[in-house]
Structures are given as C-alpha cells and as structure tokens.
mmCIF file with all atom_site columns, C-alpha atoms in Angstrom:
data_model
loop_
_atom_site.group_PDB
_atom_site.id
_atom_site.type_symbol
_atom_site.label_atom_id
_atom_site.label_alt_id
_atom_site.label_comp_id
_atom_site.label_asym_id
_atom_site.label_entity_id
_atom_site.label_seq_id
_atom_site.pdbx_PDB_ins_code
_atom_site.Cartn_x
_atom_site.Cartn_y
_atom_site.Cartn_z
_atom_site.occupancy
_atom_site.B_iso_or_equiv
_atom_site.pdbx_formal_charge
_atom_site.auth_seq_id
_atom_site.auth_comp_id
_atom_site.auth_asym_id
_atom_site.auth_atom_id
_atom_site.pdbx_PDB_model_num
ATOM 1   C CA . UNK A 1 1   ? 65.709 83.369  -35.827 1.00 56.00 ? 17  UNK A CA 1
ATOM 2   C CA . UNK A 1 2   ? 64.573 86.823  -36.661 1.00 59.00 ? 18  UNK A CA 1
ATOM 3   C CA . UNK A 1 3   ? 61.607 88.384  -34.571 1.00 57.00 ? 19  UNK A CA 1
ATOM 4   C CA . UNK A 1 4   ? 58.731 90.042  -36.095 1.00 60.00 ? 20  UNK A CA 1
ATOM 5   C CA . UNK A 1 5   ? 56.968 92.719  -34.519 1.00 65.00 ? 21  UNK A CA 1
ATOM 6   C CA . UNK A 1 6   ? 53.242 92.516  -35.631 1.00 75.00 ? 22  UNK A CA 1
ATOM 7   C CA . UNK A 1 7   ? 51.406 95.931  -35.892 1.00 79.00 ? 23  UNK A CA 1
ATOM 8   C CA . UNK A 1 8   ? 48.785 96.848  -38.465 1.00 80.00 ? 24  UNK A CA 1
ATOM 9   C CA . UNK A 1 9   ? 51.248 98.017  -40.958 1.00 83.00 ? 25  UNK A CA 1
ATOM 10  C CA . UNK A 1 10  ? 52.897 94.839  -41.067 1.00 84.00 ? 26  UNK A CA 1
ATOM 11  C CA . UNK A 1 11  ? 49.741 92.632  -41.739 1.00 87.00 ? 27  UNK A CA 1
ATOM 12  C CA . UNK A 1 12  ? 48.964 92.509  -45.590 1.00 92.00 ? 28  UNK A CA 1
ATOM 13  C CA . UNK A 1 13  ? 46.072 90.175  -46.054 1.00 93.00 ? 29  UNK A CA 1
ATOM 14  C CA . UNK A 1 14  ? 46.263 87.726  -49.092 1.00 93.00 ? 30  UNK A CA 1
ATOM 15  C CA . UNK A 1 15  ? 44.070 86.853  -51.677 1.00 93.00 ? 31  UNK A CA 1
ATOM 16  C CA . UNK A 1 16  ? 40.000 88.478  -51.029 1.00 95.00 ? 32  UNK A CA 1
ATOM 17  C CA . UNK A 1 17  ? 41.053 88.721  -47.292 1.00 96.00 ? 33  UNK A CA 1
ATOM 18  C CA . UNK A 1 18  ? 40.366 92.209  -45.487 1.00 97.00 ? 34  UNK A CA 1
ATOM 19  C CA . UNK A 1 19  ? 42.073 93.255  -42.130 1.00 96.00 ? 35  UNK A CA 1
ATOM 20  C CA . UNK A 1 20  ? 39.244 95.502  -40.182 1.00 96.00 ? 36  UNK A CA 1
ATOM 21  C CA . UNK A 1 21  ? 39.057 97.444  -36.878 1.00 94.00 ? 37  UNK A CA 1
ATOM 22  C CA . UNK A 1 22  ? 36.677 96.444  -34.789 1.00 91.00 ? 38  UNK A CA 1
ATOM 23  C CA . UNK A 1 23  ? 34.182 98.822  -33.678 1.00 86.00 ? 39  UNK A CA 1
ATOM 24  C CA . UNK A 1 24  ? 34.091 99.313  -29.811 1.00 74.00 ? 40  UNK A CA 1
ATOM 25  C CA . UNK A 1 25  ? 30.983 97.709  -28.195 1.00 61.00 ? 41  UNK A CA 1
ATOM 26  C CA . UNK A 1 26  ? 28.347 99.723  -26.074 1.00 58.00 ? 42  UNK A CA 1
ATOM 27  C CA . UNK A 1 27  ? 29.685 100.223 -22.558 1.00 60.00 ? 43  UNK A CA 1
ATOM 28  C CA . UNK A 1 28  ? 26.361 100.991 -20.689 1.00 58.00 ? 44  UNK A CA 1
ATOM 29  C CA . UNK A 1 29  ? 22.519 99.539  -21.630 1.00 57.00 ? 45  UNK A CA 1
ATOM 30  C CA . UNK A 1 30  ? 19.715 101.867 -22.759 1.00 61.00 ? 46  UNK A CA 1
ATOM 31  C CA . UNK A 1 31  ? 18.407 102.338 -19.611 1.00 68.00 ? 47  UNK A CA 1
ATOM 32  C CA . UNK A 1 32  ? 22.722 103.334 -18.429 1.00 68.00 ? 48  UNK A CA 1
ATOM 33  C CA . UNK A 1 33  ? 23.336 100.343 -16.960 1.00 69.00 ? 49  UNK A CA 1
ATOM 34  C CA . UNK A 1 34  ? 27.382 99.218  -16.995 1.00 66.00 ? 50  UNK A CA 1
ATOM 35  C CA . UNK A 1 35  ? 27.897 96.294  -18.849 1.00 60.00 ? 51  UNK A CA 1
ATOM 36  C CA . UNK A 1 36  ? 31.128 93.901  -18.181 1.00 63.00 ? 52  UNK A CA 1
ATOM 37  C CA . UNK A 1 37  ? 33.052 92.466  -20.730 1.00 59.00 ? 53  UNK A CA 1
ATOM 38  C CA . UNK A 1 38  ? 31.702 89.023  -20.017 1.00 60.00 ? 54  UNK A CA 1
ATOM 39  C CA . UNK A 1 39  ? 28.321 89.872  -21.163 1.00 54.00 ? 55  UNK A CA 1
ATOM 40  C CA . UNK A 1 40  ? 29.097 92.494  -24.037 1.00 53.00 ? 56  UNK A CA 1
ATOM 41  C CA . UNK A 1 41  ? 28.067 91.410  -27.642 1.00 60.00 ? 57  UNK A CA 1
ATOM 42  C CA . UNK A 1 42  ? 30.560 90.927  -29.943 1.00 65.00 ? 58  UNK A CA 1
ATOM 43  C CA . UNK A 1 43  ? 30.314 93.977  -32.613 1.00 66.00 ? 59  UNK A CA 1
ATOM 44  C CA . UNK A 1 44  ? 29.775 93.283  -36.289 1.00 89.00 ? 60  UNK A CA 1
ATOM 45  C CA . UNK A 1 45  ? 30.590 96.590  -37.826 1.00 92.00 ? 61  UNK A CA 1
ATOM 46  C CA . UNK A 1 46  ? 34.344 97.894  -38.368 1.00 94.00 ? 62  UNK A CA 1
ATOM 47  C CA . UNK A 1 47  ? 36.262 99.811  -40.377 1.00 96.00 ? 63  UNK A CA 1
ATOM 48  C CA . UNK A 1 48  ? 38.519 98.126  -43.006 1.00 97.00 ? 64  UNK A CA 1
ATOM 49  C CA . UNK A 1 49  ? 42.619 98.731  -42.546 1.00 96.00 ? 65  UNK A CA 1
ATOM 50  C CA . UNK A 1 50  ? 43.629 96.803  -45.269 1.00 95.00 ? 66  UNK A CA 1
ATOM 51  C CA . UNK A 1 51  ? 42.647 94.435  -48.223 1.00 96.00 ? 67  UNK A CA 1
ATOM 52  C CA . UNK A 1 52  ? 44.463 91.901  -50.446 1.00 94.00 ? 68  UNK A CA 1
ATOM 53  C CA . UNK A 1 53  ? 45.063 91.926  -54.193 1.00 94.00 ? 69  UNK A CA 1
ATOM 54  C CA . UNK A 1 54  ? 41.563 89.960  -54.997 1.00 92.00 ? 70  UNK A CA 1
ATOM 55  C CA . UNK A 1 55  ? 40.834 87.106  -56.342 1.00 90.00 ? 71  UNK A CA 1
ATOM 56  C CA . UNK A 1 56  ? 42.740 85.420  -59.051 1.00 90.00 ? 72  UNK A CA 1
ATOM 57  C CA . UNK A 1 57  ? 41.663 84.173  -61.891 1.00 90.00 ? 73  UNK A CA 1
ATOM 58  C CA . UNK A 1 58  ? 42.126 81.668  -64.695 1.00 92.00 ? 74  UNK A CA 1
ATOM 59  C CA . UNK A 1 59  ? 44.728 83.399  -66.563 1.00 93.00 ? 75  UNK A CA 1
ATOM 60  C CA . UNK A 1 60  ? 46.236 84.353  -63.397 1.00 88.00 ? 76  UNK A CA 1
ATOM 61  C CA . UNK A 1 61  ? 45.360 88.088  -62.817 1.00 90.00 ? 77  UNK A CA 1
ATOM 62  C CA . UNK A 1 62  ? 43.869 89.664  -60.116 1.00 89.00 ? 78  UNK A CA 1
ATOM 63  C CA . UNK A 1 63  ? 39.762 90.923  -59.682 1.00 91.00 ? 79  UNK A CA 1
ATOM 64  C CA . UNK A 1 64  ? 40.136 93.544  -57.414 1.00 91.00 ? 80  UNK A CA 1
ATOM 65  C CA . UNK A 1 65  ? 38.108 93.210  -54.290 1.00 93.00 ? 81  UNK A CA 1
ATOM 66  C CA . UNK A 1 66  ? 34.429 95.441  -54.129 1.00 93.00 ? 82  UNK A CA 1
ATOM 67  C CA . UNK A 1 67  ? 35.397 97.240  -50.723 1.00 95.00 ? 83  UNK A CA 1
ATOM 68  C CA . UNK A 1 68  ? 38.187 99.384  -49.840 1.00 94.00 ? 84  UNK A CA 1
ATOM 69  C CA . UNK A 1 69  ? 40.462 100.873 -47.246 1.00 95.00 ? 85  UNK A CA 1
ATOM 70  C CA . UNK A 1 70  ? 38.211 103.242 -45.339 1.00 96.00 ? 86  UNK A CA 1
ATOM 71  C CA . UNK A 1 71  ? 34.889 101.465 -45.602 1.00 96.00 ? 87  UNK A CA 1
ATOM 72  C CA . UNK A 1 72  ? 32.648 100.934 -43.112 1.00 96.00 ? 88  UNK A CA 1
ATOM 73  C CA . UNK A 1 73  ? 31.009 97.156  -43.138 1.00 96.00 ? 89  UNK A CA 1
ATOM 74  C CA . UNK A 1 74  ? 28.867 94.766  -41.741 1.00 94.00 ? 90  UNK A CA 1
ATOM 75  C CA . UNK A 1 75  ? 30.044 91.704  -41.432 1.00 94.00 ? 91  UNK A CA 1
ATOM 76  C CA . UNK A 1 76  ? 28.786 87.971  -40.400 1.00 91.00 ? 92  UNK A CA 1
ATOM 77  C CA . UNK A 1 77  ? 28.553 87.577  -36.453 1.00 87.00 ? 93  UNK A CA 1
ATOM 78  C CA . UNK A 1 78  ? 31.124 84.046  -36.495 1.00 88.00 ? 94  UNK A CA 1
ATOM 79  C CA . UNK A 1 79  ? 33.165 85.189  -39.323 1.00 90.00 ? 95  UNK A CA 1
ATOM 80  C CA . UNK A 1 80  ? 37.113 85.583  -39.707 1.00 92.00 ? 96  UNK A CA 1
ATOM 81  C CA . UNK A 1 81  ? 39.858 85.509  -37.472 1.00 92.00 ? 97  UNK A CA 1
ATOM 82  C CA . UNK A 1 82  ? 39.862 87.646  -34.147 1.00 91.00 ? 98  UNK A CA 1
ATOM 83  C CA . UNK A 1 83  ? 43.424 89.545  -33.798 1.00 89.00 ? 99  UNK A CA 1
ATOM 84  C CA . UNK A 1 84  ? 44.794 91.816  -31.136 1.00 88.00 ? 100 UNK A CA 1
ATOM 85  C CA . UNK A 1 85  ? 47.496 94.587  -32.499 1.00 87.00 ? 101 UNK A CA 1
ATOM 86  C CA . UNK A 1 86  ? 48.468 97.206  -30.733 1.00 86.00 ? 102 UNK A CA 1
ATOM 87  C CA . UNK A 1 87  ? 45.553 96.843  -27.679 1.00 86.00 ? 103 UNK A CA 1
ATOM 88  C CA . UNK A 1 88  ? 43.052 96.870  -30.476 1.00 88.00 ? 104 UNK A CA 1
ATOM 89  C CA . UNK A 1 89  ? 40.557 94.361  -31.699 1.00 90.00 ? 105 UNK A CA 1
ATOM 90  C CA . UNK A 1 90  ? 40.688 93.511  -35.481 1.00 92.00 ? 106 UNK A CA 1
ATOM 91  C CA . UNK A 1 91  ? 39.685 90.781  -37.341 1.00 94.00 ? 107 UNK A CA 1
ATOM 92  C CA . UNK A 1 92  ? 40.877 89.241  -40.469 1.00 95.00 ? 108 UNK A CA 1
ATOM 93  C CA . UNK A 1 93  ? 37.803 88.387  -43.229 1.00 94.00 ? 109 UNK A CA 1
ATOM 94  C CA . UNK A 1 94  ? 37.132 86.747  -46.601 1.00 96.00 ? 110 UNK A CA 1
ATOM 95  C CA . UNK A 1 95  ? 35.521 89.313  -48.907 1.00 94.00 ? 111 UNK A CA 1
ATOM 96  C CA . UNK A 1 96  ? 32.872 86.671  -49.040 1.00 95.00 ? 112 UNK A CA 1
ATOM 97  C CA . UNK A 1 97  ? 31.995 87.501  -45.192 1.00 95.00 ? 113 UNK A CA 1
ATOM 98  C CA . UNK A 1 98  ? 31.278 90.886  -45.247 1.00 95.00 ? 114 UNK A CA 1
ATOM 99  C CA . UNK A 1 99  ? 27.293 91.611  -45.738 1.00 94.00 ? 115 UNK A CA 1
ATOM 100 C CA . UNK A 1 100 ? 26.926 95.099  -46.435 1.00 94.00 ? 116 UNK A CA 1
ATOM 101 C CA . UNK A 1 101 ? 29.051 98.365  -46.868 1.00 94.00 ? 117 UNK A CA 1
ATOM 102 C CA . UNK A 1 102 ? 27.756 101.171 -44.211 1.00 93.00 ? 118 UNK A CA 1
ATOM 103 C CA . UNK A 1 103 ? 27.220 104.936 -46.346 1.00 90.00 ? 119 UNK A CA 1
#
C-alpha cells in the first residue's frame, strides 16, 4: 500500500468545496489578558487555499464557484470539516457555507 503525504498542495477539494486557512485566534483579551487554548473562540474568517471545479449541472458542465483562491471570507461558526496540515488549521467548506467575502 502506497503512503500519501497530505500537505495543502495535495488536497484538491471536489465539487463547490473550498479548502481555507484558518485565521489565528486572539491570544490576549482587550484588557491583555492571556487566553488558553481551552477558552479561545473558534475563528470564522480565513483565507481560501483552494476551490473545486463548481457545481455541475444538467448537461454535465461545471458553474464555476463565486469565490476564489486568495479571498478572504466569513464563514458559518459549525460549518465544514476541521483539518490540520502542516501545524496549521484549515477547514474544508461547501460554497454554500461561506457568508460573506471580506474587501
């Protein structure tokens, strides 16, 4: 059996799922008090790494996704799959899950 060494250039996402980096979380409180990891709030902006073809349709071609590589979203707080590559956080979303892209 062959092993595969999973880093972000070897995840391609299928269909209208996007592959995005996790922005890091605030380390101290307003008032510069340390938060633990225990207590930290799980970020729900990223940058996106990667995106699939889009979605298919009837006659069997592809509708290109609206974001892109590059972008910087919002996206719903329970959403996706959480992924660890490389000692980074990244998670892997429909299309459908992303609320907003960040200008």
């Amino acid at each position: 059996m062959a092993t595969v060494t999973l880093n972000v250039k070897t995840v391609r996402p299928l269909g209208e799922r996007v592959l995005v980096k996790v922005s890091q979380s605030e380390e101290k409180t307003a008032g510069g008090i340390l938060l633990p990891d225990t207590v930290k709030e799980k970020p729900q902006i990223g940058e996106i790494i990667a995106v699939g073809p889009g979605r298919r349709n009837d006659d069997g071609t592809f509708q290109p996704l609206e974001v892109t590589v590059n972008s910087k979203v919002l996206y719903s707080k329970y959403a996706g799959t959480d992924i660890k590559l490389e000692n980074e956080e990244y998670v892997l979303l429909s299309e459908k899950d992303i609320l907003a892209i960040i200008e």
